[in-house]
Amino acid sequence: MAARISEREGGLLLFRVAGIPVLLAPSWWVGSAIVVAFYAPLVDDLAPGTPPGVGLLLAALFAVFLGLSVLAHELGHCVAALRLGLPVRRLRLYLLGGLSEIMRTPGKPSHEGVVAGAGPIVSVVLAVVFGLGAFVMEPGDVVWVLVFQIAAANVAVAVFNLLPGLPLDGGRIVRAGVWAVTGQRAMGTRVAVVGGFAVAIALVAWALYGVAEGAEDRWLRFGVCALTAWVVVAGAKSELASERRRTWPAGVTLADLIRPVLQLPAESPVKDALSTSAGRGVVLVRADGVAAGLLDTEAAEKLAASSPFAPAEQAAEPILPETVLLADEPGEEIVERVQGTAAWQFLVVDLEGRPAGVLRREDLRAAIEKGV
């Protein structure tokens, strides 16, 4: 498993919500600066006579409220995920929006749909709230302009995210629907990836149409649409690759991948344990019958080089609940567990709890890559 990425690499830690770190990526500042640059001139059009300094301040406030709206959208995803028992690693705000990094794949189509739909629902609620606020205010002043634009921005966020293609929320809803009908999540992913490419093509076509027609905002539209299309295509490809990595290889059973397992006393000399293992998994058992762990080959080799007669238990990798697999566990659940757990080997037990073998991460990865 790759080393865990530190929070610092995701951006500036703002705060935590329900234990979830909220990070501000450096690109968010770039996006906000662009928003301010293009929004400030519009203030005078919507509220004639507004002093330039006030217009600039209003544009900065709009960028902040837009960021808060995106944050609320992503928190909608996070709350839904947590309510369904899906842990969330972190939430990041960046150039074109936000990203909630959910650590475990939803196990049911309904869960996928609920998590995906929660964000747009929050955006719609915000659009209604700010829209009502603008409705009861006196049109034309700077505060009304700000409230109205925030409402419009949340409508745009909701509509865009509901477009039917991955990695957008609408694409996840499409995947959930196809998954529910066919019973195959991979099929849903493929359909939603096609939708993602269609969304990207539509964005580019709209941008080129604006250039051809000489629209006033043609170059801004072209830049935003081209960048957004690139992000959508990259995200769709990433989703497809991720789906392939989590799909159990066709025609392969768990029994085909596990290595034989043997039990050795935990006090055995580490040098002897290594020579006896001969590529097999080793469960080290203490005198009282309690398993001390699985022999970590790499750690054992280092220990044997300096202290060949040290107890093999000193090179044991603990056997934790998340590193124990059932022999009849569904393949996709095994793949997800292996990919989401920081361990390089997993003990496989039969229905009676007896060791049946050891599954090593590299063996599973090689089988998946061969299948792809």
Short mmCIF file of N, CA and C in Angstrom, two decimals, residues 107 179 183 245-249 252-255 257 324-339 348-349 351 359 364 368:
data_model
loop_
_atom_site.label_atom_id
_atom_site.label_comp_id
_atom_site.label_asym_id
_atom_site.label_seq_id
_atom_site.Cartn_x
_atom_site.Cartn_y
_atom_site.Cartn_z
N GLY A 107 -21.35 0.08 -0.59
CA GLY A 107 -21.61 -1.33 -0.88
C GLY A 107 -22.92 -1.58 -1.59
N TRP A 179 -26.13 0.24 -11.80
CA TRP A 179 -25.74 -0.81 -10.84
C TRP A 179 -26.97 -1.49 -10.26
N GLY A 183 -27.02 -5.03 -11.47
CA GLY A 183 -26.31 -5.74 -10.40
C GLY A 183 -24.80 -5.67 -10.55
N ARG A 245 -9.18 -1.58 -10.89
CA ARG A 245 -8.31 -2.04 -9.80
C ARG A 245 -9.10 -2.73 -8.69
N ARG A 246 -10.37 -2.39 -8.54
CA ARG A 246 -11.14 -2.97 -7.44
C ARG A 246 -11.97 -4.17 -7.90
N THR A 247 -11.90 -4.51 -9.17
CA THR A 247 -12.68 -5.64 -9.69
C THR A 247 -11.89 -6.93 -9.55
N TRP A 248 -12.50 -7.91 -8.93
CA TRP A 248 -11.84 -9.20 -8.76
C TRP A 248 -11.57 -9.82 -10.12
N PRO A 249 -10.35 -10.35 -10.34
CA PRO A 249 -10.00 -10.90 -11.66
C PRO A 249 -10.91 -12.06 -12.05
N VAL A 252 -10.64 -16.32 -11.55
CA VAL A 252 -9.68 -16.58 -10.47
C VAL A 252 -10.43 -16.69 -9.15
N THR A 253 -10.07 -17.69 -8.36
CA THR A 253 -10.66 -17.84 -7.04
C THR A 253 -9.64 -17.46 -5.98
N LEU A 254 -10.13 -17.24 -4.77
CA LEU A 254 -9.22 -16.89 -3.68
C LEU A 254 -8.23 -18.01 -3.44
N ALA A 255 -8.70 -19.25 -3.61
CA ALA A 255 -7.81 -20.39 -3.41
C ALA A 255 -6.64 -20.39 -4.40
N LEU A 257 -4.99 -17.80 -5.29
CA LEU A 257 -4.05 -16.74 -4.96
C LEU A 257 -3.37 -16.90 -3.60
N VAL A 324 -7.83 -10.07 8.50
CA VAL A 324 -8.32 -11.44 8.46
C VAL A 324 -9.43 -11.52 7.42
N LEU A 325 -9.30 -12.43 6.47
CA LEU A 325 -10.28 -12.61 5.40
C LEU A 325 -10.95 -13.96 5.54
N LEU A 326 -12.25 -14.01 5.23
CA LEU A 326 -12.96 -15.28 5.22
C LEU A 326 -12.81 -15.94 3.85
N ALA A 327 -12.68 -17.23 3.86
CA ALA A 327 -12.45 -17.96 2.61
C ALA A 327 -13.61 -17.78 1.62
N ASP A 328 -14.83 -17.51 2.13
CA ASP A 328 -15.99 -17.35 1.25
C ASP A 328 -16.39 -15.89 1.07
N GLU A 329 -15.51 -14.98 1.44
CA GLU A 329 -15.82 -13.55 1.32
C GLU A 329 -15.88 -13.16 -0.15
N PRO A 330 -16.85 -12.30 -0.54
CA PRO A 330 -16.95 -11.88 -1.95
C PRO A 330 -15.66 -11.21 -2.44
N GLY A 331 -15.33 -11.47 -3.70
CA GLY A 331 -14.07 -10.98 -4.26
C GLY A 331 -13.91 -9.47 -4.17
N GLU A 332 -14.96 -8.70 -4.51
CA GLU A 332 -14.84 -7.24 -4.49
C GLU A 332 -14.60 -6.72 -3.09
N GLU A 333 -15.19 -7.38 -2.10
CA GLU A 333 -14.97 -6.96 -0.71
C GLU A 333 -13.53 -7.24 -0.30
N ILE A 334 -12.97 -8.35 -0.79
CA ILE A 334 -11.56 -8.66 -0.50
C ILE A 334 -10.65 -7.61 -1.12
N VAL A 335 -10.92 -7.25 -2.38
CA VAL A 335 -10.10 -6.25 -3.06
C VAL A 335 -10.15 -4.93 -2.31
N GLU A 336 -11.35 -4.52 -1.92
CA GLU A 336 -11.50 -3.25 -1.21
C GLU A 336 -10.78 -3.28 0.13
N ARG A 337 -10.89 -4.39 0.83
CA ARG A 337 -10.23 -4.50 2.14
C ARG A 337 -8.71 -4.43 1.98
N VAL A 338 -8.19 -5.16 1.01
CA VAL A 338 -6.74 -5.18 0.80
C VAL A 338 -6.24 -3.79 0.41
N GLN A 339 -6.97 -3.12 -0.47
CA GLN A 339 -6.53 -1.81 -0.94
C GLN A 339 -6.68 -0.74 0.13
N VAL A 348 -6.11 -15.76 5.73
CA VAL A 348 -7.40 -16.27 5.25
C VAL A 348 -7.79 -17.44 6.14
N VAL A 349 -9.02 -17.40 6.68
CA VAL A 349 -9.50 -18.47 7.56
C VAL A 349 -10.74 -19.10 6.96
N LEU A 351 -14.47 -21.37 7.42
CA LEU A 351 -15.69 -21.06 8.16
C LEU A 351 -15.60 -21.42 9.63
N LEU A 359 -2.93 -14.41 1.95
CA LEU A 359 -3.02 -13.64 0.71
C LEU A 359 -2.07 -12.46 0.82
N LEU A 364 -2.32 -10.43 -5.28
CA LEU A 364 -3.62 -9.94 -5.73
C LEU A 364 -3.45 -8.88 -6.80
N ILE A 368 -4.88 -8.89 -10.69
CA ILE A 368 -5.77 -7.84 -11.22
C ILE A 368 -5.17 -7.22 -12.46
#
